[in-house]
mmCIF file of C-alpha atoms in Angstrom:
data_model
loop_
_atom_site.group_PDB
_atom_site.id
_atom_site.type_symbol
_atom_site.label_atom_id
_atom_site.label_comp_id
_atom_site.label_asym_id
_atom_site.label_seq_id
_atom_site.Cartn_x
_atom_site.Cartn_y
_atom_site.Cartn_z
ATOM 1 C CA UNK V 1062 0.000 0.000 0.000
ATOM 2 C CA UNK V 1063 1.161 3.607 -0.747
ATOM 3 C CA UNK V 1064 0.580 6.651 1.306
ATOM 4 C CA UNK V 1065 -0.837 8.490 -1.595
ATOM 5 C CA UNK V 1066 -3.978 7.621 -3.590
ATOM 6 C CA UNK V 1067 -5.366 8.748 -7.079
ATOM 7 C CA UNK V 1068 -9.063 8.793 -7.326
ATOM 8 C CA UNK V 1069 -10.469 9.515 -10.764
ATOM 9 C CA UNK V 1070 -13.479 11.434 -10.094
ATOM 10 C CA UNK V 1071 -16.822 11.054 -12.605
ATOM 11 C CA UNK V 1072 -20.006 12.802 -11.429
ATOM 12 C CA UNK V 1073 -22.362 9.876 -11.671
ATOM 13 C CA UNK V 1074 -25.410 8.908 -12.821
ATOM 14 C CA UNK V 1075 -28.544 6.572 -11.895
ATOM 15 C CA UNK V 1076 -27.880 4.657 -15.523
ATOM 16 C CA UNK V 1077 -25.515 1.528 -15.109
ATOM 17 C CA UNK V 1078 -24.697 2.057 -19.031
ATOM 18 C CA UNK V 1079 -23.090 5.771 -18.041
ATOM 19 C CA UNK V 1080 -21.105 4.447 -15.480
ATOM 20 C CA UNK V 1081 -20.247 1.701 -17.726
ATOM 21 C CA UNK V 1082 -18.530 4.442 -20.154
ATOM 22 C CA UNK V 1083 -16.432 5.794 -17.271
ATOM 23 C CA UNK V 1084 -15.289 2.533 -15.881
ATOM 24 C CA UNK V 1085 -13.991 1.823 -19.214
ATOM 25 C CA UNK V 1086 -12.398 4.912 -19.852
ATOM 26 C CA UNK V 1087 -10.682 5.373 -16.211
ATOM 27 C CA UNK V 1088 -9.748 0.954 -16.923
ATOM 28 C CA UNK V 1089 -6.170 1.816 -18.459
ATOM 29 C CA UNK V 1090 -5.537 4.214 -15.651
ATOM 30 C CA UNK V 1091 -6.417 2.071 -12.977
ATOM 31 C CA UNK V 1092 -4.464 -0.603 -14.112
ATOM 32 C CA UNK V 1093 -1.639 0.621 -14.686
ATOM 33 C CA UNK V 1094 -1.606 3.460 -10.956
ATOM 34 C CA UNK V 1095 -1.199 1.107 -7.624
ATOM 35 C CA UNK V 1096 -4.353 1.565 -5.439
ATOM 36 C CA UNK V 1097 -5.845 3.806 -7.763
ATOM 37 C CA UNK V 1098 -10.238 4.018 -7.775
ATOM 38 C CA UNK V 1099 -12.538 5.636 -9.747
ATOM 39 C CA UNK V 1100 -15.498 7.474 -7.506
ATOM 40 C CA UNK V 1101 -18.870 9.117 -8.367
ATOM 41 C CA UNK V 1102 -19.747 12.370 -6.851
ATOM 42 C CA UNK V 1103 -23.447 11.560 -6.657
ATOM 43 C CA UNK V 1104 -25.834 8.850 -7.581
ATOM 44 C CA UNK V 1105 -23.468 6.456 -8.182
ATOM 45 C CA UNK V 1106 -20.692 3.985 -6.197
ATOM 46 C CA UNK V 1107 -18.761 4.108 -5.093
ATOM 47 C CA UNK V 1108 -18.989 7.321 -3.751
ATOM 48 C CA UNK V 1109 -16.278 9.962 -3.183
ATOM 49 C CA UNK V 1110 -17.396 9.523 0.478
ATOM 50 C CA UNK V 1111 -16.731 5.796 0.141
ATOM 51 C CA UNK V 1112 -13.418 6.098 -1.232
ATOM 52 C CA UNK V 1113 -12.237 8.452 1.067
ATOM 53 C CA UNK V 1114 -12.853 6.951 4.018
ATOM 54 C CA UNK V 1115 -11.433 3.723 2.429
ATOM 55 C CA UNK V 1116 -7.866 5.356 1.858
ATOM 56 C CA UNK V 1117 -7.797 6.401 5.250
ATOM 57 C CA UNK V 1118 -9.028 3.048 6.778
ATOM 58 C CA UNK V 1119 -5.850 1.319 4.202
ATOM 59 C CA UNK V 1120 -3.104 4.288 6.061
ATOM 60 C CA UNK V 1121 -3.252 6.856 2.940
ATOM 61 C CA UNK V 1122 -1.626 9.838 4.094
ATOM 62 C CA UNK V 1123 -2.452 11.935 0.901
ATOM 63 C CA UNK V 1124 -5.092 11.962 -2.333
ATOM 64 C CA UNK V 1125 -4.960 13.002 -5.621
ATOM 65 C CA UNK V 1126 -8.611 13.531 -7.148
ATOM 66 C CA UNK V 1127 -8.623 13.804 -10.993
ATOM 67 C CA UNK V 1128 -11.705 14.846 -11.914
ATOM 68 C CA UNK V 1129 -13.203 13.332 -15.349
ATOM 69 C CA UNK V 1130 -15.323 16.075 -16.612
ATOM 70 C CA UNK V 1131 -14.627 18.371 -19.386
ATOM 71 C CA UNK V 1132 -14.551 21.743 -17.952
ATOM 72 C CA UNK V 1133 -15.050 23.329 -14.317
ATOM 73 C CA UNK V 1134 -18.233 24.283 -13.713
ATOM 74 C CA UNK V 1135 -20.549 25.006 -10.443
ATOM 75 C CA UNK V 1136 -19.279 21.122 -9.109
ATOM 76 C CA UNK V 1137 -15.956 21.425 -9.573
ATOM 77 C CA UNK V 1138 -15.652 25.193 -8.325
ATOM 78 C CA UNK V 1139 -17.833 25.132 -5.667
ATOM 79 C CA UNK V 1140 -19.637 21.207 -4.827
ATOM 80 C CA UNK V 1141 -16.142 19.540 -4.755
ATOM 81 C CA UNK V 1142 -14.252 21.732 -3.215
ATOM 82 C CA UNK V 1143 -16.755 22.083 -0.264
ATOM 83 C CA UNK V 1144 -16.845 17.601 -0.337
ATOM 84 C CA UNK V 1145 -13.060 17.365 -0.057
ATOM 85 C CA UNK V 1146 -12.465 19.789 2.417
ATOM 86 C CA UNK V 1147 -15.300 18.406 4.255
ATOM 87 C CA UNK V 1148 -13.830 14.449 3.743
ATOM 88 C CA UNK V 1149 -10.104 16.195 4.761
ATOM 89 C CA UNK V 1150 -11.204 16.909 7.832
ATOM 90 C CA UNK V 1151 -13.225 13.932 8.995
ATOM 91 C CA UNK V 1152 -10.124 11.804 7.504
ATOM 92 C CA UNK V 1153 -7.185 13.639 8.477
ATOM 93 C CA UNK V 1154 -6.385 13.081 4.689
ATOM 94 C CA UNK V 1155 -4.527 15.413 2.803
ATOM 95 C CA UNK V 1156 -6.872 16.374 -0.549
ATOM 96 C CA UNK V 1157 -5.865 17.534 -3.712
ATOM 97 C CA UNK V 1158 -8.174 18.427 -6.639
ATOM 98 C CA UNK V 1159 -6.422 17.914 -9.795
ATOM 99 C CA UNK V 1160 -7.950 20.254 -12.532
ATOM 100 C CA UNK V 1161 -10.031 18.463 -14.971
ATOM 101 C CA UNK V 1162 -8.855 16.037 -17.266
ATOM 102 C CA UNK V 1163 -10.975 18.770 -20.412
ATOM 103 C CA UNK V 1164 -8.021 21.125 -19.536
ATOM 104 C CA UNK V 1165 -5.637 18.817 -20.279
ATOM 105 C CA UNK V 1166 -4.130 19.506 -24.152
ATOM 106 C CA UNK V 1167 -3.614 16.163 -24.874
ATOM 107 C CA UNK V 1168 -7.501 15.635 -24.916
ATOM 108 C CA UNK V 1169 -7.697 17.880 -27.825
ATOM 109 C CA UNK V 1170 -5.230 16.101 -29.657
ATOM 110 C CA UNK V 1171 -7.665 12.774 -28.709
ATOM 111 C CA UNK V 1172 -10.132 14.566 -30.012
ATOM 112 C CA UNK V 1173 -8.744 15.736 -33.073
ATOM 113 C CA UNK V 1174 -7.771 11.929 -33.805
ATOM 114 C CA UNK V 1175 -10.974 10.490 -33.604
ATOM 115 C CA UNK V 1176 -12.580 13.251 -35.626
ATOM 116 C CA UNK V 1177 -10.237 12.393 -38.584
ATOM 117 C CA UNK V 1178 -10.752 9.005 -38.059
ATOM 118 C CA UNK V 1179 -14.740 9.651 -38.498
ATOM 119 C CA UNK V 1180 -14.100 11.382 -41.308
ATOM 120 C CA UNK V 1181 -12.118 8.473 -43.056
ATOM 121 C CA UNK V 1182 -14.871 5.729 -42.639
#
């Protein structure tokens, strides 16, 4: 076990086929980062609360929370922010939130790629 954690952060959704799509696209990540988890903000598990409080039960010292959503919005500026802080405290778990993986350049470049691609078939 390591002292730090990456959780991949997706908001969540009620339909098992939405989750599905995240699971999938977080798979290469969390095979390849020890320990890492993806977590659902809301109406989905497991929860951010869930995954949280099972880092600190397994010793983590520190997380990393990537969140998987295209931009920042009201739940990244304001929801999060207030959860981790809030999860931080009860844990005595350093919290980090990561900016989201839409800022990232590369995703444009992913982007890009599978736009050509489209336009090839």
């Amino acid at each position: 076990m390591s002292d730090h954690r990456v959780l991949l952060l997706a908001h969540g959704s009620s339909d098992p086929k939405w989750c599905a799509t995240f699971e999938k696209l977080a798979a290469p990540s969390l095979s390849s980062i020890p320990d890492a988890a993806i977590a659902y903000m809301e109406l989905s598990q497991p929860s951010l609360d869930d995954e949280v409080r099972r880092a600190a039960d397994d010793g983590v010292k520190s997380i990393t929370v990537l969140p998987l959503f295209l931009a920042a919005g009201r739940h990244l500026r304001k929801d999060v922010p207030a959860m981790l802080e809030r999860l931080s405290t009860e844990h005595g778990i350093a919290i980090e939130l990561s900016a989201p993986v839409g800022e990232h350049p590369l995703l444009g470049d992913a982007i890009r790629h599978i736009v050509e691609e489209s336009l090839t078939q």
